[in-house]
Amino acid sequence: MVCRVASTIDAVLLSHPDTLHLGALPYAMKQLGLSAPVYATEPVFRLGLLTMYDHYLSRKQVSEFDLFTLDDIDSTFQNVTRLTYSQNHHFSGKGEGIVISPHVAGHLLGGTIWKISKDGEDVIYAVDFNHRKEKHLNGTVLESFVRPAVLITDAYNALNNQLPTKQRERGFIDAIKKTVEAGGNVLIPVDTAGRVLELVLILEESPLNCPIYFLTYVASSTIDYVKSFLEWMSDNIAKSFEHTRDNAFLLKHVSLLINKSDLDNAPAGPKVVLASMASLEGGFAHDIFVEWATDTKNLILFTERGQFATLARMLQADPPPKAVKVTMSKRIPLVGEELLAYEEEQNRIKKEEAMKASIIKEEELKVVHASDNVGDPMVIDASNTQTSQEAAVSHGGRYRDVLIDGFVPPPNCAAPMFPFYENASEWDDFGEVINPDDYVIKDDDMDQGALPFVSNMDGKLDEGPASLILDMKPSKVVSTELTVQVKCSLIYMDFEGRADSRAIKSILAHVAPLKLVLVRGSAEATEHLKQHCLKNVCPQVYAPQIEETIDVTSDLCAYKVQLSEKLMSNVLFKKLGDHEIAWIDAEVGETENGMLSLLPLSTSAPPHKSVLVGDLKLADFKQFLSSKGVQVEFAGGALRCGEYVTLRKAGDASQKGGLSGTQQIVLEGPLCEDYYKIRDYLYSQFYLL
Amino acid sequence: MASIGQAPSLKRRDPPAGREGDQLIITPLGAGNEVGRSCVYMSFKGKTVLFDCGIHPAYSGMAALPYFDEIDPSTIDVLLITHFHLDHAASLPYFLEKTTFKGRVFMTHATKAIYKLLLSDYVKVSKVSVEDMLYDEQDIFRSMDKIEVIDFHQTVEVNGIRFWCYTAGHVLGAAMFMVDIAGVRVLYTGDYSREEDRHLRAAEIPQFSPDICIIESTYGVQLHQPRHIREKRFTDVIHSTISQGGRVLIPAYALGRAQELLLILDEFWSNHPELHNIPIYYASPLAKKCMAVYQTYINSMNERIRSQFATANPFDFKHISPLKSIENFNDVGPSVVMASPGGLQSGLSRQLFDMWCSDKKNACVIPGYVVEGTLAKTIINEPKEVTLMNGLTAPLNMQVHYISFSAHADFAQTSAFLDEVMPPNIVLVHGQENEMGRLKQKLVTQFADRNTKILTPKNCQSVEMYFNSEKMAKTIGRLAEKTPEVGETVSGLLVKKGFTYQIMAPEDLHVFSQLSTANINQRITIPYTGAFGVISHRLKQIYESVESSVDEESSIPMLRVHDRVTVKHESDKHISVHWTSDPISDMVSDSVVALVLNISREIPKFVVETEAVKTEEESARVEKIIHALLVSLFGDVKFGEDGKLVINVDGNVAHLDKQSGDVESENEGLKERVRTAFRRIRSAVKPIPLSAS
């Protein structure tokens, strides 16, 4: 699907550093010809890179994974443009006038809600946000955006509700404690560098006194980098660092491992292990699961819902399966005959390639020669057919061909001769055209900066099996199918860090977009949220299927005018919160440079329907009235003011965004003095324009 | 966003003819024609920003503060601190805790983390009498809660003031602030350097050109040597001194440039194994504490140091040991000591200086800018004698070298920076008067063809500029469905938020803003026991448009007056009046209420059936009244033929047709008078006709 649009994409915005949000990027860049600039926050960039390394290594361990290589990952991430939260990035060129800015999403470190704005209209892309403040993250700022033109969000969690954070954390620690005290081990399958950070902090602060390990291929570099991302974390972490310079991720209780053998060598006894991948489809978590699942004392503690068709999903089924079939795969170096066969195969491939290359070269040569038969046979001008650079590359090859194949006279030559290629140089009025880059002396300092990826790959990766992959020593994957009796306990606790159903609905109602697009989420959840939003948020809710294109083009009209001094000096603004508001009647004029401008009317202003501006909150009004000495109470949704007068809101008040934007307030009462008094108080809550 | 494309008008109105709101005022409260106590006040369109809040290192107590009494601290909206150096941040606790300031303060994460350490140290180290103490540690601690953090490039909006910051390259966390008020942008560079060094990035060139650039001029027209030459001189001096058995004193600010020097020294020692037995001391208790900060905010440093960080922490020095105080210092042979303060005013660096200054084997390397009035400034001129702390004089025999690593821009950087940023107005601050004057001269020549204004205000001297920012509004929504032609009218709501204006139809208000409109539906019940027809009749007498109908739901009779107010006959006992609030409807409803009350008072008066008879009686009465009134006006009024009235005034005769109001007369004046009089009389005695408007 991406391949069809890959070439038309102008920019890629990454929102979270996990495989769900950026896992296919190297593939799209490498295989599908995606070449647009990529934007992400620093943590998304860095942790995303580590996640991809870990993912690749885990996969490569158990399968002939060939969608992309580590080099592809590096090259993909090399040209990511990094932005900070609330940074307005102005596009230039094709996207002139468009501004993108990342904002706090919660959920994962560096997680981003993207705001794309042009001419004051906003499109918000907010998937996987979390409104709750957590140990290491602040809650999302999604609620601070009001009335965007389009909001794209997900319905993934639309049917789930969560327990309060404290309760969940207690349950989490209790479950682990129970297992450990009974002498069992706890395996927590986690992602590489996302939600695991929250779990690490919870465990770090917990009173557990058994060893806790964090095991991924990149665990130590993950924590190293995370330590330098304090400014992206919660206020509490920032504050504690400012005051005491205690970095929350300077871990004392959690040990970082990058190698399963380190875990095997760890002292016996109950332990807690956080290991990737969360799906249990590969990685260390998979291996540990196979080892531990058969012991009833052990506990596998899931902290996120398994993705469809993964082992984790199977185990989370209710009731849990008694036994699961797993594939144990191992990468082993080739030996003996296999190695010989492999080498032979490699040699054959190499030879074939060489053959092919020489054939191609020969053909090229022929083509070149053939194309020359119109010109002077004495001068073969290579630059006619090829750019000079290509020519320079192919020259070497051709000379070699000449030496290898012997003397090949051009077919149309009058006399046999060595081919001669002139290296044509271009001239202009100032002499030979040179490429300034050839003369640039590179600064030493800069060179050092150029290899960050290589240098950090060296030290930190697992020496064992990983090196097999890195060295490209001939190796193969050996798989055995086996059935694992699942006797250990299985628990699922929601530490996904996503806003739950209630929060999603209240946030959506507050943001009140003009148009809402729902992506991701089960059909059921999407439909549920769609119906809810149609009723309570906005009339235009879309839930496109994959590959379905929807048109959310704004039907907004706008033009710009200049406000003349004369007009503005007569305008009396009324202040209403952040806004100032006034009614204007103006005549359209034109400035010297052709702009429309508004001038005061030359005739008297036409009458207009008066407008009451203001947002009446009954509760606030009640307080106001009682401060004025009016007896006031709520009765059946209406406000009883004094003895007889009632005030209520008609229609659905929560439906801000939708069908009618005007509040309907009903004031009822018998003819009495109170009535007019209360009406005056009510009027004082509004601005009449 | 508002500022792209439609750049605000930069046209300066030279005479101060503009209104108050167009005037932009910049006043240095410190650092005007001096170095130290940076504090620049700016005000535009009722918004006020204060840049930096430093102290003057050469003075103590209140004298070191910027001139805060020039301003009213309570009016300041935003205070922006560029970096943690004392001359830029050290009066902040005083300003936050001891003045009426109630705005918001921003600085970068790294600045805030080091600010606390540095100021606590400053409070402890500065040995002044209690009454001269500007603030204590508690004040610093409290100020921490009020300081908000801003990340590089993050845009923050406070009260209509938008601002963001760029890397300044001076010290870790140093920022240049760009402030945008109503489309007028002001760049305050603070201390900046365009040269990348061992750990910091170079200052960025802002994406947008500011209208005013407030720029430091510390080094005036001086030029720095290239970095590698300075580094070589530095290491050569140290190498030769210690190989002759001398000691090297490097007085430096505790934080900031010291880290750069330590990186140089550590690398030099690593490359010269023969030096490994010579100790390097870094005498600052802050050193260790701030290391955590340097290690954490690695992301705001340059690529070079970040790539080193991937393998080992470059701030984990191998050859440098900390030195707590002079008591712990075993002065037995050659050594290198870096000690604070940088100006040799007091403290450890001064103690060591006093010990070593008379031995010509020793050397003192001054690695950065030194402030006027400090001992370090004095010894640069290599006087024969110096005064020690105990008041005695001693010969100054030690070598004094001045090799600047201070990461301020030199002339080449300043001129290139301004050339790229192209501000139409330049305000020079943070420089000695002479240096600043020379810089101004050079810049004036450089930008001669650009009509650039270059200003060098002294402390408390305001510079005023006028920005005639055109107010642009965007018409959106229903109102903008068609772009109007010249001469057409536009009516709608003008909504102002910050400095952006939008014009929209009232119906669209809730779509484009958080504001909402409301309708107040009123329903008032009035006791009324009379016939509903009476009300209808009375209303028809007053209002032209009164429609009778029957309510669809409850099938009770109702009346609609001018499509605004509805009167319903709820029951035999009472009626109800319904309407939607607006000034006219309220008035109509009031009259309806009054009318109903009056009817109830004098019922039963009229019956619908008698209407026809009554009309005849009425008309006869009206005739009479008209006649009587005309008589009182004109005197001689007779009934003429065909029902016409003949009016005779001083021999001029006019014939008045009572039905049509036509007047025939030879005298134009009389004709007009009679016609007007009759029209007025008729409108007074007859009910309002249906067709009249």
CSV table of C-alpha atoms in Angstrom, one decimal, chain B residues 4 75 117 202 395 401 441 516 526 565:
chain,number,residue,atom,x,y,z
B,4,ILE,CA,5.3,34.3,7.9
B,75,THR,CA,4.3,45.5,35.2
B,117,LEU,CA,24.4,25.4,42.2
B,202,ALA,CA,28.0,27.5,17.6
B,395,PRO,CA,56.3,42.6,43.4
B,401,HIS,CA,49.3,35.5,29.9
B,441,GLN,CA,31.6,53.1,14.0
B,516,SER,CA,-20.0,30.7,22.3
B,526,ILE,CA,-49.2,37.0,34.0
B,565,VAL,CA,-43.1,38.2,21.1
